[in-house]
Amino acid sequence: MFAHEFVRNAYLAGTFIALGCGVVGWFVVLRGQLFAGDALTHVAFVGAIAAAVLGFDERVGLFVLTLAVAGGMAALGSRGQADDVVIGTVFAWILGIGVLLLAVLATSPQGGTGVAAANTLFGSIYSLSAAGSRVAAVIGLAVSAGVVLALRPLLLTTLDSELAAVRGVPVRAVGVGFLALLAVVTAESTQAVGALLLLGLLAAPAGAAHRLTASPYRGLALSALIAVAAVWGGLALSYEFAALPPSSAIIGLAGAGYAAATLFAGARMRRRQGR
Amino acid sequence: MTPTISLNPIDDLGALLTFPFMVNALEAGTIVAVLAAVVGWYMVLRRQSFAGHTLSVMAFPGAAGAALAGLPTALGYYLACGAAALFMGGARGSRGLGARGRGYGTETATIATVQTVGLATGYLFLSLNHAVLGGTETLLFGTFLGVSRGQVLTLLVVALAALALVALATRPLLLETIDPEAARARGLPVAALDLGFLLVLALAVAATSQITGALLVFALLVAPPAAAQQLTMRPGLGLVLSVVFALVVVWLGLGVAYFSIYPVGFYVTSFAFAVYLAARLWHARARRPHGHHSA
């Protein structure tokens, strides 16, 4: 299987995207910002479509719009987070714009919208170029490094923002910075797993890790590990069964991992309670 | 062949209503607006927008699965939404964890996982059915224009059932939402109420999704109720306002979309967002202290 370049590219990009999602996702879950992450992934889709309409490279649209909206959410919320309803209404509105843009695109000479839309929504990891997959790997690595470097301020501002403020940690800046990292990993990962499924890579491995351990170091490592395992397994399965789309396989495995962790944690708790 | 707007409302309305499909669309839109506004009001109050969004997205695997299995689409919608509600309601954070403790994070992780696994399954169904290019957009963004008489009647029945359930359970539901501890102390079946509400929400979402599409039902479920709650927290007035806003949004959206080449979903969402913004601005100005009044 690895004789094919498109497979090697997929594994390269996928591994580091999984790393980034696992690491960032662990904090997204802890900070209760999954809904904001959900919104950002949908925004990423609209960004790609907008770029296609305006004639830019899709990736430019992805990154620009996602970062802009992340900034907006951070600005509208306290301590760099955003309110439930604000997120919901803003991104429903942005999706409305996405609908408009899709309609515009469909009537424009570019055509081929269906494929472009499906790729952005559900990913096209096997169509990454060698250069593209290298970029994805670098970004994934950089984002993970960013989180690890900022581990202590991130943990402190998440778990006890008042104490953090007292200690001089710039809570709002950390919040904004984190959303920016989330925006970057979202935009980049859209190409691999697609805007609609990316949330699964952010949530499921991290959720599993949180069910299994409270330790940040073990949790981060576990989250990254499960994410990478899901990507490797998903890619292998979709290579074996051509009818199975890679992104579906990856998310299916990630979800199964979360379910398994939930069941295991539940059983462990019942054992400890002596039942 | 886009009809031209004559700027005379009576004429325009008359033009709209000559077409049966438009009448169906308006009726369906009205029913959906009322249903979404009422159920959404509780959803926003309970801060369950994320769960609501996830349910709305379940319409996608539901429709795709139904197409693959040769079942009616509506049935697929209801089954998928119901299943998701069961998974989410059944997998709440383990006992002993507080609302804002670790339980909070993992509960959203459950919702997010259900959502994406559902979408991934839907994509798989779609791929297996070789319908990747065509079906996706309609499923996600929907159409008001293509609604049959039968659909309108089904919607009416579902809406009446859901609204009846909500009306019956409104007092315990409100108490449990605002003060779960007090509710528990009074012996209210909190877990059952939670799951029950999620199921009603699933019903409302499945019904609405068939018309507005999976991704935009949220515009009706969140924006009008949220706008209403900016203006008042009283349930009676809030529910009425929520319904009024939703109706205005849907009627305007349908009306404008008729004369435009752009899709209905865009207009409905934009108007919904505008209503919410307006309500927020109103709320902010009403709150601002007047300098020359005594504090």
Coordinates of C-alpha atoms in Angstrom, one line a residue:
Chain A
M1 CA 0.0 0.0 0.0
F2 CA 2.8 2.4 0.8
A3 CA 4.2 2.0 -2.7
H4 CA 1.6 4.5 -3.8
E5 CA 2.6 8.2 -3.3
F6 CA -1.0 9.2 -2.6
V7 CA -1.1 6.8 0.2
R8 CA 2.2 8.0 1.7
N9 CA 1.0 11.6 1.4
A10 CA -2.2 10.7 3.2
Y11 CA -0.4 9.0 6.0
L12 CA 2.0 11.8 6.4
A13 CA -0.6 14.5 6.5
G14 CA -3.0 12.4 8.5
T15 CA -0.6 11.5 11.3
F16 CA 0.3 15.1 12.1
I17 CA -3.2 16.4 11.6
A18 CA -4.3 13.7 14.1
L19 CA -1.6 14.8 16.4
G20 CA -2.7 18.4 16.2
C21 CA -6.4 17.5 16.7
G22 CA -5.7 15.2 19.6
V23 CA -3.6 17.8 21.4
V24 CA -5.8 20.8 20.7
G25 CA -8.9 18.8 21.2
W26 CA -8.0 17.8 24.7
F27 CA -8.1 21.4 25.7
V28 CA -11.2 22.2 23.7
V29 CA -13.1 19.5 25.6
L30 CA -11.6 20.7 29.0
R31 CA -12.6 24.3 28.2
G32 CA -16.0 23.3 27.1
Q33 CA -15.4 24.9 23.7
L34 CA -16.6 22.1 21.5
F35 CA -19.5 24.0 20.2
A36 CA -17.3 26.9 19.2
G37 CA -15.1 24.3 17.5
D38 CA -18.1 23.0 15.7
A39 CA -19.0 26.5 14.5
L40 CA -15.4 27.1 13.3
T41 CA -15.4 23.9 11.2
H42 CA -18.6 25.0 9.5
V43 CA -17.1 28.4 9.0
A44 CA -14.1 26.7 7.4
F45 CA -16.4 25.2 4.8
V46 CA -17.9 28.6 4.0
G47 CA -14.4 30.1 3.7
A48 CA -13.4 27.5 1.2
I49 CA -16.5 28.1 -0.9
A50 CA -16.1 31.9 -0.7
A51 CA -12.6 31.6 -1.9
A52 CA -13.7 29.4 -4.8
V53 CA -16.3 32.0 -5.7
L54 CA -13.9 34.9 -5.5
G55 CA -11.3 33.0 -7.4
F56 CA -8.7 32.6 -4.6
D57 CA -7.0 29.4 -3.5
E58 CA -9.4 27.6 -1.3
R59 CA -6.9 27.3 1.5
V60 CA -6.6 31.1 1.7
G61 CA -10.3 31.4 2.2
L62 CA -10.3 28.6 4.8
F63 CA -7.7 30.2 7.0
V64 CA -8.7 33.8 6.6
L65 CA -12.4 33.3 7.5
T66 CA -11.8 30.8 10.2
L67 CA -9.2 33.0 12.0
A68 CA -11.5 36.0 11.6
V69 CA -14.5 34.3 13.1
A70 CA -12.4 32.8 15.9
G71 CA -11.2 36.3 16.7
G72 CA -14.7 37.6 16.6
M73 CA -15.9 34.9 19.0
A74 CA -13.0 35.6 21.4
A75 CA -13.8 39.3 21.3
L76 CA -17.5 38.8 21.9
G77 CA -17.1 36.5 24.9
S78 CA -15.6 36.9 28.3
R79 CA -12.2 35.5 29.1
G80 CA -11.8 34.8 25.4
Q81 CA -14.7 32.4 25.3
A82 CA -18.1 32.8 23.7
D83 CA -21.7 32.4 24.6
D84 CA -23.8 29.4 23.5
V85 CA -26.5 31.4 21.7
V86 CA -24.1 33.8 20.0
I87 CA -22.2 30.9 18.5
G88 CA -25.3 29.2 17.3
T89 CA -26.8 32.3 15.7
V90 CA -23.6 33.5 14.1
F91 CA -22.7 30.3 12.5
A92 CA -26.3 29.5 11.4
W93 CA -26.0 32.9 9.6
I94 CA -22.7 32.1 8.1
L95 CA -24.1 28.8 6.8
G96 CA -26.8 30.8 5.2
I97 CA -24.1 32.8 3.4
G98 CA -22.6 29.5 2.5
V99 CA -25.9 28.4 0.9
L100 CA -25.9 31.7 -1.1
L101 CA -22.3 31.2 -2.2
L102 CA -23.0 27.6 -3.3
A103 CA -25.9 28.9 -5.4
V104 CA -23.6 31.5 -6.9
L105 CA -20.9 29.0 -7.6
A106 CA -23.4 26.7 -9.2
T107 CA -24.4 29.3 -11.7
S108 CA -20.9 30.5 -12.4
P109 CA -18.6 29.3 -15.2
Q110 CA -16.4 27.4 -12.8
G111 CA -19.0 24.7 -12.2
G112 CA -18.1 21.3 -10.6
T113 CA -19.5 22.6 -7.3
G114 CA -20.8 19.2 -6.2
V115 CA -17.4 17.7 -6.0
A116 CA -15.7 20.7 -4.5
A117 CA -18.4 21.0 -1.9
A118 CA -18.3 17.3 -1.0
N119 CA -14.5 17.4 -0.7
T120 CA -14.6 20.4 1.6
L121 CA -17.4 18.9 3.7
F122 CA -16.1 15.4 3.9
G123 CA -12.4 15.6 3.1
S124 CA -10.2 14.3 0.3
I125 CA -7.2 13.0 2.1
Y126 CA -6.1 10.9 -0.8
S127 CA -5.9 13.9 -3.2
L128 CA -3.3 15.7 -1.2
S129 CA -0.1 16.5 -3.1
A130 CA 3.3 15.8 -1.6
A131 CA 3.9 19.4 -0.9
G132 CA 0.4 19.8 0.5
S133 CA 0.9 16.9 2.9
R134 CA 4.2 18.3 4.0
V135 CA 2.6 21.6 4.8
A136 CA -0.1 19.8 6.7
A137 CA 2.5 17.9 8.7
V138 CA 4.4 21.0 9.6
I139 CA 1.2 22.9 10.7
G140 CA 0.1 19.9 12.8
L141 CA 3.4 19.7 14.4
A142 CA 3.6 23.4 15.0
V143 CA 0.1 23.6 16.6
S144 CA 0.9 20.7 18.9
A145 CA 4.2 22.3 19.9
G146 CA 2.3 25.5 20.5
V147 CA -0.1 23.8 22.9
V148 CA 2.7 22.0 24.7
L149 CA 4.8 25.1 25.1
A150 CA 1.8 27.0 26.5
L151 CA 0.7 24.1 28.7
R152 CA 0.9 25.7 32.1
P153 CA -0.8 29.0 31.2
L154 CA -3.4 27.1 29.3
L155 CA -4.1 24.8 32.2
L156 CA -4.2 27.6 34.7
T157 CA -6.5 29.9 32.8
T158 CA -8.8 26.9 32.0
L159 CA -9.1 25.5 35.5
D160 CA -8.9 28.6 37.6
S161 CA -9.0 31.8 35.6
E162 CA -9.1 34.0 38.7
L163 CA -5.9 32.5 40.1
A164 CA -4.3 32.9 36.7
A165 CA -5.2 36.5 36.6
V166 CA -3.9 37.1 40.1
R167 CA -0.6 35.5 39.0
G168 CA -0.4 37.8 36.1
V169 CA -1.2 35.3 33.3
P170 CA -3.0 37.2 30.5
V171 CA -6.2 35.2 30.6
R172 CA -7.9 36.9 27.6
A173 CA -4.7 36.7 25.5
V174 CA -4.3 33.0 26.2
G175 CA -8.0 32.5 25.3
V176 CA -7.6 34.4 22.0
G177 CA -4.4 32.6 21.3
F178 CA -6.0 29.2 21.9
L179 CA -8.9 30.0 19.6
A180 CA -6.4 31.0 17.0
L181 CA -4.6 27.6 17.3
L182 CA -8.0 25.9 17.0
A183 CA -8.8 28.0 13.9
V184 CA -5.5 27.0 12.3
V185 CA -5.8 23.3 13.1
T186 CA -9.4 23.4 11.9
A187 CA -8.6 25.1 8.6
E188 CA -5.7 22.7 7.9
S189 CA -7.5 19.5 8.9
T190 CA -10.5 20.4 6.7
Q191 CA -8.6 19.2 3.7
A192 CA -8.0 15.8 5.2
V193 CA -11.2 14.9 7.0
G194 CA -13.5 17.6 5.8
A195 CA -15.3 20.4 7.6
L196 CA -18.1 18.3 8.9
L197 CA -16.2 15.5 10.3
L198 CA -13.2 17.3 11.8
L199 CA -15.1 17.9 15.0
G200 CA -15.0 14.2 15.5
L201 CA -11.2 14.1 15.5
L202 CA -11.2 17.0 18.0
A203 CA -13.8 15.6 20.3
A204 CA -13.7 11.8 20.3
P205 CA -10.1 11.0 21.1
A206 CA -10.0 13.9 23.6
G207 CA -13.3 12.8 25.2
A208 CA -11.9 9.3 25.5
A209 CA -8.7 10.5 27.1
H210 CA -10.8 12.6 29.6
R211 CA -12.9 9.6 30.5
L212 CA -9.8 7.6 31.2
T213 CA -7.5 9.9 33.1
A214 CA -7.4 13.3 34.8
S215 CA -3.7 13.9 34.4
P216 CA -2.9 16.5 31.7
Y217 CA 0.3 14.8 30.5
R218 CA -1.2 11.4 30.2
G219 CA -4.4 12.9 28.9
L220 CA -2.7 14.8 26.1
A221 CA -0.6 11.8 25.1
L222 CA -3.6 9.5 25.1
S223 CA -5.7 11.9 23.1
A224 CA -3.0 12.2 20.5
L225 CA -2.4 8.5 20.4
I226 CA -6.1 7.6 19.9
A227 CA -6.4 10.2 17.2
V228 CA -3.4 8.9 15.3
A229 CA -4.6 5.3 15.7
A230 CA -8.0 6.3 14.3
V231 CA -6.4 7.9 11.3
W232 CA -4.0 5.0 10.6
G233 CA -6.8 2.5 11.1
G234 CA -9.2 4.5 9.0
L235 CA -6.8 4.9 6.1
A236 CA -5.9 1.2 6.2
L237 CA -9.6 0.2 6.2
S238 CA -10.6 2.6 3.4
Y239 CA -7.7 1.3 1.4
E240 CA -8.9 -2.3 1.9
F241 CA -12.6 -1.5 1.2
A242 CA -12.8 0.9 -1.7
A243 CA -16.5 1.7 -0.9
L244 CA -15.6 3.0 2.5
P245 CA -14.7 6.7 2.4
P246 CA -11.5 7.4 4.4
S247 CA -13.0 10.2 6.5
S248 CA -16.0 8.0 7.5
A249 CA -13.6 5.2 8.5
I250 CA -11.5 7.5 10.6
I251 CA -14.4 9.1 12.4
G252 CA -16.0 5.7 12.9
L253 CA -12.9 4.4 14.6
A254 CA -12.5 7.6 16.7
G255 CA -16.1 7.3 17.8
A256 CA -15.7 3.6 18.7
G257 CA -12.7 4.6 20.7
Y258 CA -14.8 7.1 22.7
A259 CA -17.5 4.6 23.2
A260 CA -15.0 2.0 24.4
A261 CA -13.4 4.5 26.8
T262 CA -16.9 5.5 28.1
L263 CA -17.8 1.9 28.8
F264 CA -14.5 1.1 30.4
A265 CA -14.6 4.2 32.6
G266 CA -18.1 3.4 33.7
A267 CA -17.1 -0.2 34.5
R268 CA -14.1 1.0 36.4
M269 CA -16.1 3.4 38.5
R270 CA -18.7 0.7 39.3
R271 CA -15.8 -1.7 40.4
R272 CA -14.4 1.0 42.6
Q273 CA -17.8 1.6 44.2
G274 CA -17.8 -2.1 45.0
R275 CA -20.8 -3.1 43.0
Chain B
M1 CA -37.9 32.8 -15.3
T2 CA -37.7 34.8 -12.1
P3 CA -41.0 36.6 -11.4
T4 CA -40.5 40.3 -10.9
I5 CA -41.4 42.0 -7.7
S6 CA -43.9 44.8 -8.3
L7 CA -43.5 46.5 -4.9
N8 CA -47.2 46.4 -4.4
P9 CA -47.6 44.0 -1.5
I10 CA -51.2 43.0 -2.4
D11 CA -50.3 42.2 -6.0
D12 CA -47.1 40.4 -4.9
L13 CA -48.9 38.3 -2.3
G14 CA -51.6 37.5 -4.9
A15 CA -48.9 36.4 -7.3
L16 CA -47.3 34.2 -4.7
L17 CA -50.5 32.5 -3.7
T18 CA -51.7 31.5 -7.1
F19 CA -49.2 28.6 -7.1
P20 CA -50.1 25.5 -5.0
F21 CA -46.4 24.8 -4.3
M22 CA -46.1 28.3 -2.8
V23 CA -49.2 27.8 -0.7
N24 CA -47.8 24.5 0.6
A25 CA -44.5 26.1 1.3
L26 CA -46.1 28.8 3.3
E27 CA -48.2 26.4 5.3
A28 CA -45.3 24.1 5.9
G29 CA -43.2 27.1 6.8
T30 CA -45.8 28.3 9.3
I31 CA -46.1 25.0 11.0
V32 CA -42.4 24.6 11.2
A33 CA -41.9 28.1 12.5
V34 CA -44.4 27.6 15.4
L35 CA -42.9 24.3 16.3
A36 CA -39.3 25.4 16.2
A37 CA -40.0 28.6 18.0
V38 CA -41.8 26.8 20.9
V39 CA -39.5 23.9 21.3
G40 CA -36.5 26.0 20.6
W41 CA -37.5 28.4 23.4
Y42 CA -37.0 25.6 25.9
M43 CA -33.9 24.4 24.2
V44 CA -32.2 27.8 24.5
L45 CA -33.3 28.2 28.1
R46 CA -31.8 24.8 28.9
R47 CA -28.6 25.8 27.0
Q48 CA -28.9 22.7 24.9
S49 CA -28.2 24.4 21.5
F50 CA -25.3 22.1 20.8
A51 CA -27.5 19.0 21.3
G52 CA -30.2 20.7 19.1
H53 CA -27.7 21.3 16.4
T54 CA -26.5 17.7 16.5
L55 CA -30.0 16.5 16.2
S56 CA -30.6 18.7 13.2
V57 CA -27.5 17.3 11.5
M58 CA -28.8 13.7 12.1
A59 CA -31.3 14.3 9.3
F60 CA -28.5 13.8 6.9
P61 CA -27.7 10.1 7.8
G62 CA -31.4 9.6 8.2
A63 CA -32.2 10.7 4.7
A64 CA -29.2 9.0 3.2
G65 CA -29.9 5.8 5.0
A66 CA -33.5 5.8 4.0
A67 CA -32.5 6.3 0.4
L68 CA -30.1 3.4 0.6
A69 CA -32.7 1.1 2.3
G70 CA -35.6 2.2 0.1
L71 CA -37.5 3.6 3.0
P72 CA -39.4 6.9 3.0
T73 CA -37.1 9.8 3.7
A74 CA -39.2 11.2 6.5
L75 CA -39.0 7.9 8.3
G76 CA -35.3 7.9 8.1
Y77 CA -35.2 11.4 9.5
Y78 CA -37.3 10.5 12.5
L79 CA -35.4 7.3 13.2
A80 CA -32.0 8.9 13.0
C81 CA -32.9 11.9 15.2
G82 CA -34.6 9.6 17.7
A83 CA -31.6 7.3 17.9
A84 CA -29.3 10.2 18.4
A85 CA -31.5 11.6 21.2
L86 CA -31.3 8.2 22.9
F87 CA -27.5 8.0 22.6
M88 CA -27.1 11.6 24.0
G89 CA -29.7 11.2 26.7
G90 CA -28.4 7.9 27.8
A91 CA -24.7 8.8 27.9
R92 CA -24.7 11.7 30.3
G93 CA -21.7 12.3 32.4
S94 CA -21.2 9.7 35.1
R95 CA -22.8 10.3 38.4
G96 CA -20.9 12.3 40.9
L97 CA -19.5 14.8 38.5
G98 CA -20.9 18.4 38.7
A99 CA -22.3 20.3 35.8
R100 CA -19.3 22.4 35.4
G101 CA -16.8 19.8 36.4
R102 CA -15.3 17.2 34.1
G103 CA -18.8 16.0 33.4
Y104 CA -19.5 19.1 31.4
G105 CA -16.7 18.6 29.0
T106 CA -17.3 14.9 28.4
E107 CA -21.0 15.5 27.9
T108 CA -20.3 17.9 25.0
A109 CA -17.7 15.3 23.8
T110 CA -20.5 12.8 23.6
I111 CA -22.7 15.2 21.7
A112 CA -19.9 16.0 19.3
T113 CA -19.0 12.4 18.8
V114 CA -22.7 11.4 18.1
Q115 CA -22.8 14.3 15.6
T116 CA -19.8 13.4 13.6
V117 CA -20.3 9.6 13.7
G118 CA -23.8 10.3 12.4
L119 CA -22.4 12.5 9.6
A120 CA -19.7 10.0 8.8
T121 CA -22.3 7.3 8.5
G122 CA -24.5 9.5 6.3
Y123 CA -21.6 10.1 4.0
L124 CA -20.9 6.4 3.8
F125 CA -24.6 5.7 2.9
L126 CA -24.5 8.4 0.3
S127 CA -21.3 7.0 -1.2
L128 CA -22.7 3.5 -1.2
N129 CA -25.7 4.9 -3.0
H130 CA -23.5 6.7 -5.6
A131 CA -25.3 9.9 -4.9
V132 CA -22.4 12.0 -3.6
L133 CA -22.6 14.8 -6.0
G134 CA -26.4 15.3 -6.2
G135 CA -27.9 14.7 -2.9
T136 CA -25.7 16.5 -0.4
E137 CA -26.7 20.1 -0.9
T138 CA -30.4 19.5 -0.8
L139 CA -30.2 17.3 2.3
L140 CA -28.1 19.9 4.1
F141 CA -29.7 23.1 3.0
G142 CA -33.1 21.9 2.0
T143 CA -35.8 23.5 0.1
F144 CA -39.1 25.0 1.0
L145 CA -40.2 24.8 -2.6
G146 CA -41.2 21.2 -3.3
V147 CA -43.3 20.5 -0.4
S148 CA -46.3 18.2 -1.0
R149 CA -49.8 18.3 0.6
G150 CA -49.0 15.0 2.3
Q151 CA -45.9 16.5 3.9
V152 CA -47.9 19.5 5.2
L153 CA -50.4 17.2 6.8
T154 CA -47.7 15.0 8.4
L155 CA -45.9 18.1 9.7
L156 CA -49.2 19.3 11.2
V157 CA -49.7 16.1 13.1
V158 CA -46.2 15.9 14.3
A159 CA -46.2 19.5 15.4
L160 CA -49.5 19.1 17.3
A161 CA -48.2 16.0 19.1
A162 CA -44.9 17.7 20.1
L163 CA -46.6 20.9 21.2
A164 CA -49.1 18.9 23.2
L165 CA -46.3 17.1 25.0
V166 CA -44.5 20.3 25.8
A167 CA -47.7 21.9 27.1
L168 CA -48.4 19.0 29.4
A169 CA -44.9 18.9 30.8
T170 CA -44.2 22.6 30.9
R171 CA -44.3 23.2 34.6
P172 CA -42.0 20.3 35.7
L173 CA -39.8 21.0 32.7
L174 CA -39.4 24.7 33.6
L175 CA -38.7 23.8 37.3
E176 CA -36.2 21.2 36.3
T177 CA -34.5 23.5 33.9
I178 CA -34.1 26.4 36.3
D179 CA -33.4 24.5 39.5
P180 CA -32.6 20.8 39.0
E181 CA -31.9 20.3 42.7
A182 CA -35.3 21.6 43.8
A183 CA -36.9 19.5 41.2
R184 CA -35.1 16.4 42.4
A185 CA -36.0 17.3 46.0
R186 CA -39.7 17.4 44.9
G187 CA -39.3 13.9 43.5
L188 CA -39.6 14.9 39.8
P189 CA -38.1 12.3 37.5
V190 CA -35.3 14.5 36.3
A191 CA -33.6 11.9 34.1
A192 CA -36.9 11.1 32.4
L193 CA -37.7 14.7 31.8
D194 CA -34.3 15.3 30.2
L195 CA -34.6 12.3 27.9
G196 CA -38.2 13.1 27.2
F197 CA -37.3 16.7 26.2
L198 CA -34.5 15.5 24.0
L199 CA -36.9 13.1 22.2
V200 CA -39.4 15.9 21.7
L201 CA -36.6 18.1 20.4
A202 CA -35.6 15.2 18.0
L203 CA -39.2 15.2 16.8
A204 CA -39.3 18.9 16.2
V205 CA -35.9 18.9 14.5
A206 CA -36.7 15.9 12.2
A207 CA -39.9 17.6 11.1
T208 CA -38.3 20.9 10.5
S209 CA -35.2 19.5 8.7
Q210 CA -37.4 18.1 5.9
I211 CA -38.2 21.6 4.9
T212 CA -35.3 23.8 5.8
G213 CA -32.6 21.2 5.5
A214 CA -30.4 19.8 8.2
L215 CA -28.0 22.7 8.7
L216 CA -30.5 25.6 8.7
V217 CA -33.2 24.3 11.0
F218 CA -31.0 25.8 13.6
A219 CA -31.8 29.3 12.3
L220 CA -35.4 28.8 13.4
L221 CA -34.6 26.8 16.5
V222 CA -32.2 29.3 18.0
A223 CA -32.5 32.8 16.7
P224 CA -36.2 33.6 17.3
P225 CA -36.2 32.1 20.8
A226 CA -32.9 33.7 21.7
A227 CA -34.2 37.1 20.4
A228 CA -37.4 36.6 22.5
Q229 CA -35.3 35.8 25.6
Q230 CA -33.3 39.0 25.1
L231 CA -36.5 40.9 25.6
T232 CA -38.2 38.9 28.3
M233 CA -37.7 35.9 30.6
R234 CA -41.4 35.4 31.2
P235 CA -42.4 32.1 29.6
G236 CA -45.8 33.2 28.3
L237 CA -44.7 36.4 26.7
G238 CA -41.4 34.8 25.6
L239 CA -43.1 31.9 23.8
V240 CA -45.5 34.3 22.0
L241 CA -42.6 36.6 20.9
S242 CA -40.6 33.6 19.8
V243 CA -43.4 32.4 17.6
V244 CA -44.1 35.9 16.2
F245 CA -40.4 36.3 15.3
A246 CA -40.2 32.9 13.7
L247 CA -43.3 33.5 11.6
V248 CA -42.1 36.9 10.4
V249 CA -38.7 35.4 9.5
V250 CA -40.3 32.5 7.5
W251 CA -42.9 34.5 5.7
L252 CA -40.5 37.3 4.7
G253 CA -37.9 34.7 3.8
L254 CA -40.3 32.7 1.6
G255 CA -41.7 35.8 0.1
V256 CA -38.4 37.4 -0.9
A257 CA -36.9 34.1 -2.1
Y258 CA -39.9 33.7 -4.5
F259 CA -38.8 36.8 -6.3
S260 CA -35.1 36.0 -6.2
I261 CA -32.8 33.5 -7.7
Y262 CA -31.1 32.9 -4.4
P263 CA -32.0 30.0 -2.1
V264 CA -34.6 30.3 0.6
G265 CA -32.3 29.1 3.3
F266 CA -30.1 32.2 2.9
Y267 CA -32.9 34.6 3.4
V268 CA -34.5 32.8 6.3
T269 CA -31.2 32.6 8.1
S270 CA -30.2 36.2 7.4
F271 CA -33.6 37.5 8.6
A272 CA -33.4 35.3 11.7
F273 CA -30.0 36.6 12.5
A274 CA -31.1 40.2 11.9
V275 CA -34.0 39.7 14.3
Y276 CA -31.6 38.4 16.9
L277 CA -29.2 41.3 16.5
A278 CA -32.1 43.8 16.7
A279 CA -33.3 42.2 19.9
R280 CA -29.8 42.3 21.4
L281 CA -29.4 45.9 20.5
W282 CA -32.7 46.7 22.0
H283 CA -31.8 44.9 25.2
A284 CA -28.4 46.7 25.4
R285 CA -30.1 50.1 25.0
A286 CA -32.8 49.3 27.5
R287 CA -30.2 48.4 30.0
R288 CA -28.1 51.5 29.6
P289 CA -28.4 53.8 32.7
H290 CA -29.7 57.3 32.0
G291 CA -27.3 59.9 33.2
H292 CA -29.8 62.3 34.7
H293 CA -31.9 59.8 36.6
S294 CA -31.1 58.9 40.1
A295 CA -29.4 55.6 40.5

